[in-house]
Short mmCIF file of C-alpha atoms in Angstrom, two decimals:
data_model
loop_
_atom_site.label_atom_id
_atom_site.label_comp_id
_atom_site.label_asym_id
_atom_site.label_seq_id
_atom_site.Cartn_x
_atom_site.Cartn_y
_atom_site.Cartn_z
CA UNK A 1 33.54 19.25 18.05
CA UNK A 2 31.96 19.68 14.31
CA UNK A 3 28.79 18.79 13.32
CA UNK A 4 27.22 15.77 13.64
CA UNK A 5 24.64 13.48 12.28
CA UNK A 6 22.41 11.31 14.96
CA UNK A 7 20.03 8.81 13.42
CA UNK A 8 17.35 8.31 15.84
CA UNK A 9 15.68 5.00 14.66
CA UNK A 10 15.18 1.94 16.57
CA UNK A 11 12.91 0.47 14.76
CA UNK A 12 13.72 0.87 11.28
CA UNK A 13 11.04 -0.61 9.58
CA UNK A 14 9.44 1.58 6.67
CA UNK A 15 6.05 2.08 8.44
CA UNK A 16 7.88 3.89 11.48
CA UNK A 17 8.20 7.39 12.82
CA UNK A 18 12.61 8.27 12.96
CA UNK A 19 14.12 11.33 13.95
CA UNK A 20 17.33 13.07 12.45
CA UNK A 21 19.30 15.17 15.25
CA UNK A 22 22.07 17.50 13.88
CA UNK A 23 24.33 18.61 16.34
CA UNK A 24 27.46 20.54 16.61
CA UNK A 25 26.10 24.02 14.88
CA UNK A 26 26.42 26.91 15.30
CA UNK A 27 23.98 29.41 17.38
CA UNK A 28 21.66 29.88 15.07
CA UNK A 29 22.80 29.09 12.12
CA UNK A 30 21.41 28.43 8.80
CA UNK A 31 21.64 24.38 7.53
CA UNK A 32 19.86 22.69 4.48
CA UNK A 33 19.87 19.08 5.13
CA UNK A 34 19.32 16.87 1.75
CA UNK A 35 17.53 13.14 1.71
CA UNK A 36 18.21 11.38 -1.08
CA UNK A 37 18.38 7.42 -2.52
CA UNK A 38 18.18 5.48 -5.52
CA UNK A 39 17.63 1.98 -3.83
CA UNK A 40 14.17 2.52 -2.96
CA UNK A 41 11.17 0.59 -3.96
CA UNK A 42 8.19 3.17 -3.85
CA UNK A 43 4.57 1.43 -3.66
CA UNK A 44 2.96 4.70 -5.02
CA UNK A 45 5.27 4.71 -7.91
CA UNK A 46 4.14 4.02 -10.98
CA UNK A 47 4.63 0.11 -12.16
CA UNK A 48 7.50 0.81 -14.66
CA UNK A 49 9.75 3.22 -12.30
CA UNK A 50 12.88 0.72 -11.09
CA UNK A 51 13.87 1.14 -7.21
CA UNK A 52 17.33 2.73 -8.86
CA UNK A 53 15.21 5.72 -9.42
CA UNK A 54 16.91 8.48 -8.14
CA UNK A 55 14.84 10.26 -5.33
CA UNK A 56 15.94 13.62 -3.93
CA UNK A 57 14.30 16.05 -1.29
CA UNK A 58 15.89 19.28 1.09
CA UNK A 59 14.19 21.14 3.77
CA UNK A 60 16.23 24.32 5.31
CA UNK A 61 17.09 24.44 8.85
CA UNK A 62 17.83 27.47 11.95
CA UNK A 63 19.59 25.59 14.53
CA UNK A 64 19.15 26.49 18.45
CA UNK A 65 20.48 28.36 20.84
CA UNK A 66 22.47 24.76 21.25
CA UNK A 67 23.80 24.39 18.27
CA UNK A 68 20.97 21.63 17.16
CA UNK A 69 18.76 20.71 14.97
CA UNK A 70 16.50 18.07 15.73
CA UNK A 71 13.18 17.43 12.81
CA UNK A 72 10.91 16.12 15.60
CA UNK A 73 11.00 19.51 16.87
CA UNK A 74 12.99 22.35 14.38
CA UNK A 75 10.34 23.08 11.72
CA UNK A 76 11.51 23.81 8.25
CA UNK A 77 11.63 27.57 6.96
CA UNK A 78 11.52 26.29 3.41
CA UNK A 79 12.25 23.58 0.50
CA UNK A 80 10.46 20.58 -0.27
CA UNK A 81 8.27 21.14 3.07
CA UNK A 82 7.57 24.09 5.64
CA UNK A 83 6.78 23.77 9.02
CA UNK A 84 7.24 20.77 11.58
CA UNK A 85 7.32 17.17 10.08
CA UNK A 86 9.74 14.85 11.96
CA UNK A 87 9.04 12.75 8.70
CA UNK A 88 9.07 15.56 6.20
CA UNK A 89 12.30 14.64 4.40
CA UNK A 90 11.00 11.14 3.42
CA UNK A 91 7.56 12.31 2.73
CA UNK A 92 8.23 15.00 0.14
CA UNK A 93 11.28 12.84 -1.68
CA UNK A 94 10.75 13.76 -5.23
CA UNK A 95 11.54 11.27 -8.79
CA UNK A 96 14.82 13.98 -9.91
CA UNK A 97 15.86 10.95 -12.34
CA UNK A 98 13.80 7.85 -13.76
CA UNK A 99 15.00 5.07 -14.43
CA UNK A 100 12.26 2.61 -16.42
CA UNK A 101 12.16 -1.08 -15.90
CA UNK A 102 10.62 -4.35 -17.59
CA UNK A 103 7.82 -5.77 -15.85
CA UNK A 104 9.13 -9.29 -14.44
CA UNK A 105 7.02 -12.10 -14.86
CA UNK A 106 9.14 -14.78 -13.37
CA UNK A 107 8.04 -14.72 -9.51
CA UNK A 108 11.75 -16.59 -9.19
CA UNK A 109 13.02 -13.44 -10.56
CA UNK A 110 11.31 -10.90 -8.31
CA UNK A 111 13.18 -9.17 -6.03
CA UNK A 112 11.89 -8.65 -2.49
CA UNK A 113 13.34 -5.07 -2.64
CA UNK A 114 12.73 -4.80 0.91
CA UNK A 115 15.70 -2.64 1.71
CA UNK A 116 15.75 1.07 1.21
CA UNK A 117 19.10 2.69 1.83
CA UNK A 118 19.31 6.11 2.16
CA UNK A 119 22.39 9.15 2.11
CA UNK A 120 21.72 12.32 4.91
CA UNK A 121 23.96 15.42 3.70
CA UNK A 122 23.67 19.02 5.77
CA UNK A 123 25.52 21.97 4.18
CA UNK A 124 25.89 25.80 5.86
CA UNK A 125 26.19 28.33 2.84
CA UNK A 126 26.70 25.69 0.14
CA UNK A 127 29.99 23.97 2.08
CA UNK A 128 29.22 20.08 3.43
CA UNK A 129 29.13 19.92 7.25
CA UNK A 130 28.76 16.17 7.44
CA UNK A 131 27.05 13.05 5.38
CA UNK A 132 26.21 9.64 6.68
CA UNK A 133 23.98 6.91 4.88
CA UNK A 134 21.48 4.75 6.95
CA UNK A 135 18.79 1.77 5.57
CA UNK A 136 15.41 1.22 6.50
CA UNK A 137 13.60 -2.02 5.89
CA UNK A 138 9.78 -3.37 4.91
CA UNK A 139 10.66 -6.52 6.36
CA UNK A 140 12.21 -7.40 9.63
CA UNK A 141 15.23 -9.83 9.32
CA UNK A 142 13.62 -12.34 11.62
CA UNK A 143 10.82 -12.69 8.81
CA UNK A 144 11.20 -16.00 6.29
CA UNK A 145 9.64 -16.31 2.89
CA UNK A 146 9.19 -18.27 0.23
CA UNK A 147 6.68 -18.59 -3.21
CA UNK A 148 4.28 -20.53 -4.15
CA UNK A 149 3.08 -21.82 -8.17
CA UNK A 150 -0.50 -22.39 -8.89
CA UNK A 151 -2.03 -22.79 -11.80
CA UNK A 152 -3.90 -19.59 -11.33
CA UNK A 153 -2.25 -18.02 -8.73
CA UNK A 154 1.15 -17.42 -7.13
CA UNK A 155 1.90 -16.43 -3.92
CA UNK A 156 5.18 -15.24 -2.40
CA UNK A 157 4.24 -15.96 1.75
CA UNK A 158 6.30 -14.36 4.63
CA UNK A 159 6.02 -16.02 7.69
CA UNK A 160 8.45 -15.93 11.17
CA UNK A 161 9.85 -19.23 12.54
CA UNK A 162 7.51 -19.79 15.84
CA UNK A 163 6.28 -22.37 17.63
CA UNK A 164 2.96 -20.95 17.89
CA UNK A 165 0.26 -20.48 15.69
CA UNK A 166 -0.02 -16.91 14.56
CA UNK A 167 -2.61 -15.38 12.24
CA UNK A 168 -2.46 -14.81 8.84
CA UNK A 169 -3.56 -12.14 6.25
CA UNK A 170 -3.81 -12.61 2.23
CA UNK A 171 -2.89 -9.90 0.40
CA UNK A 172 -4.30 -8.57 -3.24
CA UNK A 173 -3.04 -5.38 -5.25
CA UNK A 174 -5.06 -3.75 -7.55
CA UNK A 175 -5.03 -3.49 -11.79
CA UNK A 176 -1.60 -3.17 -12.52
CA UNK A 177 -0.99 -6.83 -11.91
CA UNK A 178 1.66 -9.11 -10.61
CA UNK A 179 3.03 -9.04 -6.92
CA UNK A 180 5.34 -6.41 -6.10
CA UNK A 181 2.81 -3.81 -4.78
CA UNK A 182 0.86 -6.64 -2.60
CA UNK A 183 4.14 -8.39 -1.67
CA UNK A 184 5.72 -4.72 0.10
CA UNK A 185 2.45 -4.33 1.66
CA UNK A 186 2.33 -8.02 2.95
CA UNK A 187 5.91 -7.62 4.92
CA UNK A 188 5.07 -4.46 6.29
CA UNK A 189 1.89 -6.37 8.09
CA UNK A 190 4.26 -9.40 8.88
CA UNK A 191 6.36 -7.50 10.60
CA UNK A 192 3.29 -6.88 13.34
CA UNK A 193 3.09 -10.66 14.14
CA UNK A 194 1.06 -11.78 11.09
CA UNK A 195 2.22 -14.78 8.34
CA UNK A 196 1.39 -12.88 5.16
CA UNK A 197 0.28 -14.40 1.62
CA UNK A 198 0.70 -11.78 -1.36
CA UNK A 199 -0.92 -12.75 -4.30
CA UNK A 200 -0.49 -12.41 -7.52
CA UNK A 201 -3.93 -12.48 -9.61
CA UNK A 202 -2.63 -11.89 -13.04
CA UNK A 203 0.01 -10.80 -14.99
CA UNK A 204 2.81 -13.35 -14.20
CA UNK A 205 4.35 -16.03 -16.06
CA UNK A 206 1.54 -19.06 -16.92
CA UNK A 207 -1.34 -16.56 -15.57
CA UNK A 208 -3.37 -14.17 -18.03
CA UNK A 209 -1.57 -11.56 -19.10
CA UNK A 210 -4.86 -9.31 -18.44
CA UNK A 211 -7.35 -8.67 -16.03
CA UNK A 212 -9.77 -10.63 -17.50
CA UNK A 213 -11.88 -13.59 -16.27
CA UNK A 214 -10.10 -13.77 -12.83
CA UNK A 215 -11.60 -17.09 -11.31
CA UNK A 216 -12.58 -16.25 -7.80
CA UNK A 217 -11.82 -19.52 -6.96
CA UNK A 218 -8.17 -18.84 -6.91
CA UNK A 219 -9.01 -17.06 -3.07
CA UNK A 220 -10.45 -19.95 -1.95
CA UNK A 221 -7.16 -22.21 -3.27
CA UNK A 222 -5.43 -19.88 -1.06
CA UNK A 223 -7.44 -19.98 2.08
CA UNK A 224 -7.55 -23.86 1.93
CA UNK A 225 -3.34 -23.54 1.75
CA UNK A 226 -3.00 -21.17 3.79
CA UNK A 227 -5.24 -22.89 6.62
CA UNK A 228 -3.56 -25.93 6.12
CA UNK A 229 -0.26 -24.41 7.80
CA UNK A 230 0.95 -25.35 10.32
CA UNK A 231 1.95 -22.14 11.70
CA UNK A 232 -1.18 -20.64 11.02
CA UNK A 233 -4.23 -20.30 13.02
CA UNK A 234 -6.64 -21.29 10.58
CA UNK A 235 -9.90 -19.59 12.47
CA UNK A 236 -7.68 -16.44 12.16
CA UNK A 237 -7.61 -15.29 8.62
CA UNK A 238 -7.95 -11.93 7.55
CA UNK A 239 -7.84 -10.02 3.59
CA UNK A 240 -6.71 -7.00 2.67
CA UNK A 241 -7.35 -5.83 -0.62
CA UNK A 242 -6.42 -2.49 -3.19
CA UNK A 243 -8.43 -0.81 -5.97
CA UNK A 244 -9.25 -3.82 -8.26
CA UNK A 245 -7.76 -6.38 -5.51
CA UNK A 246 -10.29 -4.47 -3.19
CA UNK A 247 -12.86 -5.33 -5.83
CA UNK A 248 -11.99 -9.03 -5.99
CA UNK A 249 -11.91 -9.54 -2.02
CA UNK A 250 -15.31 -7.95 -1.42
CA UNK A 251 -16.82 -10.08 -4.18
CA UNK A 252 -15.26 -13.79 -2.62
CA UNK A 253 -16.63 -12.36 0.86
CA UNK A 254 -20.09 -12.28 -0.94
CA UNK A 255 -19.21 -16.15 -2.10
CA UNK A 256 -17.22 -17.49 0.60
CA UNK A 257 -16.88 -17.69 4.72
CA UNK A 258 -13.85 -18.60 6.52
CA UNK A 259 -12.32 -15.13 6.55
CA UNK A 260 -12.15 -13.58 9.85
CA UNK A 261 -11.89 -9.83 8.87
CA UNK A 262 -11.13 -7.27 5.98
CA UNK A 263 -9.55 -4.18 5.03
CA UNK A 264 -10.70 -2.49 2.05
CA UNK A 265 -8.52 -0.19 0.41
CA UNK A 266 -10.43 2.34 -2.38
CA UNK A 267 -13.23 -0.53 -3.30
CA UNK A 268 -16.12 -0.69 -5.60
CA UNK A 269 -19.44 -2.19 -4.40
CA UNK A 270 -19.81 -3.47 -7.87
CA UNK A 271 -17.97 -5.44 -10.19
CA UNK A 272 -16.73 -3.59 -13.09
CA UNK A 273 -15.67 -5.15 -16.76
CA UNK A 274 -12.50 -6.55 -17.34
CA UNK A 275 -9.33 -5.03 -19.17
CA UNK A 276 -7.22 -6.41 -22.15
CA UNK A 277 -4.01 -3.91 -22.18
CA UNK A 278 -5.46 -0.65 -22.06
CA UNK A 279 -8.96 -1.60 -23.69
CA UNK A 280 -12.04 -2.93 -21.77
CA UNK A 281 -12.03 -6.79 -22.33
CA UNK A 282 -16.22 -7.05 -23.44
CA UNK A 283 -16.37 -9.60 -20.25
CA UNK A 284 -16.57 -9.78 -16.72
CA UNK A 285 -13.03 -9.24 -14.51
CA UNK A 286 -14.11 -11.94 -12.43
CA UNK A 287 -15.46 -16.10 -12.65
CA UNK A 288 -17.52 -18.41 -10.41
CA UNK A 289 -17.73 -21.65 -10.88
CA UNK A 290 -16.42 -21.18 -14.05
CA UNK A 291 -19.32 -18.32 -15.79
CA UNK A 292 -18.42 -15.37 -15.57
CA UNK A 293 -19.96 -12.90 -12.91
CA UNK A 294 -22.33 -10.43 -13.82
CA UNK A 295 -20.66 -7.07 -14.26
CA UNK A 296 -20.88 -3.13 -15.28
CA UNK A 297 -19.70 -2.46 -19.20
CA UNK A 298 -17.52 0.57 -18.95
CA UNK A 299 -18.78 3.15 -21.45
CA UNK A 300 -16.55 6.32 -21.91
CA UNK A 301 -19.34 9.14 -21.48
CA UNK A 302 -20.34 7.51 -18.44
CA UNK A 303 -16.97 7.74 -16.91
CA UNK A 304 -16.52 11.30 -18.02
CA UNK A 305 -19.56 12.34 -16.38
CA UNK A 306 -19.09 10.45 -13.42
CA UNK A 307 -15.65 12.12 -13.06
CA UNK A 308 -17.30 15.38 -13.55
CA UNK A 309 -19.91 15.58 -11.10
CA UNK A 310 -17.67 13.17 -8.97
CA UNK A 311 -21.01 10.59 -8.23
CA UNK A 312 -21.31 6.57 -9.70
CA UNK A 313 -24.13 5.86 -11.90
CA UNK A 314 -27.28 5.56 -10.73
CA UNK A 315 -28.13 2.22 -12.51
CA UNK A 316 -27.83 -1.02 -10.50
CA UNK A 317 -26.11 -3.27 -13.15
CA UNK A 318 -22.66 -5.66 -11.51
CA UNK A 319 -23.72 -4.84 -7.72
CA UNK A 320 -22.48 -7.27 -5.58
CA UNK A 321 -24.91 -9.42 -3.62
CA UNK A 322 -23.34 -7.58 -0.44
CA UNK A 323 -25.88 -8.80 2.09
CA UNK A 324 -23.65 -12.05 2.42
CA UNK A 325 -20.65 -9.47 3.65
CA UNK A 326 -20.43 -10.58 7.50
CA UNK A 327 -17.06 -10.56 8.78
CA UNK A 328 -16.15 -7.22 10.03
CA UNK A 329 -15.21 -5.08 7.77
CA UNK A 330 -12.78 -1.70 7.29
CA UNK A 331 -13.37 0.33 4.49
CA UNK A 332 -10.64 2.96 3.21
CA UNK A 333 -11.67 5.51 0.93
CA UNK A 334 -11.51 9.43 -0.69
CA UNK A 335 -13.97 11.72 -1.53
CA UNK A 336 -11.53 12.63 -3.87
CA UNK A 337 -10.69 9.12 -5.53
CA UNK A 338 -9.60 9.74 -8.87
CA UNK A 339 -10.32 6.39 -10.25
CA UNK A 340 -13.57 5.22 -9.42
CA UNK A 341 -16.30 6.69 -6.97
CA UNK A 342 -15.24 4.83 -3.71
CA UNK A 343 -17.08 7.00 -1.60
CA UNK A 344 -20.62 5.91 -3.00
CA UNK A 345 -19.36 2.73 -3.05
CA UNK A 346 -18.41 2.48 0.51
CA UNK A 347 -21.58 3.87 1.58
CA UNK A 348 -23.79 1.10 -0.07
CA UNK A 349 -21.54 -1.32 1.36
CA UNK A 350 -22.34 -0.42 4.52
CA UNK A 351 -25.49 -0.10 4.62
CA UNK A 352 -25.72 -3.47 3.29
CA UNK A 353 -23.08 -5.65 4.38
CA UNK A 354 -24.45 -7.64 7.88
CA UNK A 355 -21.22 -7.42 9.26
CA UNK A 356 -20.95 -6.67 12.91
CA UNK A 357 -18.14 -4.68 13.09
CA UNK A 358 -17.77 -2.05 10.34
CA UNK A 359 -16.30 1.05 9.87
CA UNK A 360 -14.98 3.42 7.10
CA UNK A 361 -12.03 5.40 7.38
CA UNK A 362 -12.84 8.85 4.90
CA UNK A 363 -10.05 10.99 3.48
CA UNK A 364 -10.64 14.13 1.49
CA UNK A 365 -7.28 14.82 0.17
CA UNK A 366 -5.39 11.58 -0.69
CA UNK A 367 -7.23 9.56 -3.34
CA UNK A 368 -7.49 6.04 -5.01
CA UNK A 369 -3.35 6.06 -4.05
CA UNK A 370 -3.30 4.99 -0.32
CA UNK A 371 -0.62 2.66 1.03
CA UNK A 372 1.86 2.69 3.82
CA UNK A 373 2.77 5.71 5.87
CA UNK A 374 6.02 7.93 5.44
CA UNK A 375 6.30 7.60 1.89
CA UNK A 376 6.03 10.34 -1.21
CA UNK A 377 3.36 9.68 -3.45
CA UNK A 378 4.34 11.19 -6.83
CA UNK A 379 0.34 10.89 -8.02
CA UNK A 380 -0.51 13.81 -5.58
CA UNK A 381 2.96 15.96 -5.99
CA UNK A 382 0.65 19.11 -7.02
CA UNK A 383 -0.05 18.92 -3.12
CA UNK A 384 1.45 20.91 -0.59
CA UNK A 385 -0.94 20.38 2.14
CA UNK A 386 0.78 17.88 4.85
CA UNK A 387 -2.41 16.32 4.78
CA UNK A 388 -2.12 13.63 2.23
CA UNK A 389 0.27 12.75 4.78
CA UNK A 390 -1.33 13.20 7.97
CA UNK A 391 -4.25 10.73 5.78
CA UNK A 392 -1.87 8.23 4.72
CA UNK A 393 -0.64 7.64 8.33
CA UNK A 394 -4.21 7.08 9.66
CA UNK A 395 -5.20 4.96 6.70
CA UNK A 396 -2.16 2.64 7.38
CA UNK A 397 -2.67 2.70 11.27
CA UNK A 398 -6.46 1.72 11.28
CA UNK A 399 -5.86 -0.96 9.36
CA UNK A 400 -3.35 -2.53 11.79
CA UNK A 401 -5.71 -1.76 14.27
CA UNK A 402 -7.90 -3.53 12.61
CA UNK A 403 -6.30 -6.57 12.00
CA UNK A 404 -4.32 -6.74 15.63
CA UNK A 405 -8.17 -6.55 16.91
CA UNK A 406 -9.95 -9.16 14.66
CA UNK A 407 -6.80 -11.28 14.68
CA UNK A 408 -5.00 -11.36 17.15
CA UNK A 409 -7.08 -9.92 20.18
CA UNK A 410 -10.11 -11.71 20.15
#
């Protein structure tokens, strides 16, 4: 019959477990079985790594006393993982060949990169067996979208043609800027019955080129649009927000009501000084009202020390008036966050925040870089614990849960 190659996927969206089922072996028999694609948009790639980045990774195979192979069940005996990991192959995909790209400013210009399309090859003692290629999507087809031009902001919103009013999430990245991190995030939530509104903050054509006196009044522009929809159930709003983004959402939830829940991803309970390039700006990374907010100055011995014994500073100076935090509220963070102490950070939030729902999800082996499940995250590749993975996965899952609850449920 010769081998085979059965893609088990039905739902084929990026956040979802698969299965690869090789059939036709022989008893027994010995099988590598190589991933690879270079039409893949990571999220935990760096900024300036093009989706035609070539990404490779093998696992090695003993098939049954069938003939088969499945990776739900057959655990690897070596390569790029060991052991059973149905999603193994697309974990532990490794950057064999970069190719660098220009950050695009244009929003018109952006592409949604929403389709990853990958090639399957399994080989016995070096000779090809069989190859197929299959895609997998952040975005379900069903799912519209279209952008938006502030004079601040810009927004690139993904909704689904419905009749009824669904709930509706906003969406902020963190310090690198622009929209293509928050906009992958914001169609993998859409896809779970939310209208999602990725934002871009700063970095795009007509913004500032630099995190840098970020009004927070450009959240509340899009709340007021984004209530005004009329898709959207406008007492059902929630944020998520990443790293700086994370930053920036917990300090208009100290400002603002009319956000139903949030999901913090690696925050800061303070606010921290603004950048210019690579160099600390002298001001605050955020505005109210036009003056800028009161903020921590980022001083280098500080940070070293801080990153040596792994705790923030003791001092007081840009904490967030967090009492005025009420919405409930899902915090994500690492005891081993590489960036900035999120762990301290989390714990003063909540302890303060009078939210009545709130909850922190810990990890102790994935940092600051914590996104969607099933993908490789190059930050971490001196890693060969499965639990970065294992993390991820719960990470991404608690905060659908969370939003499906706050949303959608109540």
């Amino acid at each position: 019959m010769g081998c085979k190659i059965i893609i088990e996927d039905t739902n084929k969206m990026m956040d979802s477990k698969m299965n690869i089922c090789i059939r036709g072996l022989k008893k027994f028999e010995e099988i590598k079985i190589i991933l690879e694609t270079n039409c893949f948009y990571n999220i935990n790639a760096p900024m300036n790594w093009s989706e035609n980045t070539f990404w490779q990774s093998e696992a090695i195979f003993l098939s049954d006393s069938n003939g088969i192979v499945s990776l739900k069940n057959s655990p690897s005996k070596g390569g790029d993982y060991i052991g059973i990991r149905d999603m193994g192959l697309f974990e532990s995909l490794k950057a064999v060949s970069i190719v660098n790209k220009k950050h695009i400013r244009d929003l018109k210009n952006l592409p949604l990169n929403d389709v990853v399309s990958y090639k399957i090859s399994v080989l016995s003692d070096g000779k090809l067996l069989a190859k197929t290629t299959f895609n997998r999507f952040y975005k379900n087809y069903n799912i519209n979208y279209y952008d938006i031009l502030r004079d601040s902001w810009q927004g690139r919103l993904f909704y689904e043609e419905d009749k009824n009013k669904k709930p509706a999430i906003i969406v902020l990245s963190g310090s690198d800027g622009g929209i293509e991190k928050a906009q992958n995030i914001a169609m993998m939530l859409s896809n779970h019955g939310f209208v999602t509104l990725a934002i871009s903050y700063f970095g795009m054509n007509n913004q500032k080129s630099s995190l840098d006196r970020i009004p927070l009044e450009n959240i509340e522009e899009a709340l007021k649009y984004i209530q005004k929809l009329t898709f959207v159930d406008s007492a059902k709003i929630g944020i998520y927000g990443r790293s700086k983004g994370a930053e920036y959402s917990l300090m208009f939830l100290t400002k603002y009501d009319g956000i139903k829940c949030a999901v913090l991803n690696s925050p800061s309970d303070r606010v921290y000084e603004g950048l210019k390039g690579k160099r600390n700006s002298k001001h605050s990374s955020w505005t109210y009202g036009g003056k800028e907010i009161s903020y921590k100055p980022f001083k280098i011995r500080e940070f070293i020390m801080n990153m040596l014994t792994k705790k923030s500073s003791i001092d007081d100076s840009g904490v967030m008036d967090i009492e005025n935090v009420t919405c409930p509220l899902l915090l994500i963070t690492s005891i081993k966050d590489e960036i900035w102490d999120s762990y301290s950070a989390s714990i003063n939030i909540m302890k303060k925040a009078k939210s009545y729902e709130k909850s922190i999800v810990l990890t102790t082996e994935l940092g600051h870089m914590n996104t969607i499940s099933y993908l490789p995250n190059p930050r971490y590749k001196k890693y060969k614990t499965d639990k970065i993975y294992y993390e991820a996965i719960l990470s991404w899952e608690n905060t659908l849960s969370w939003f499906i609850n706050y949303l959608k449920n109540i």
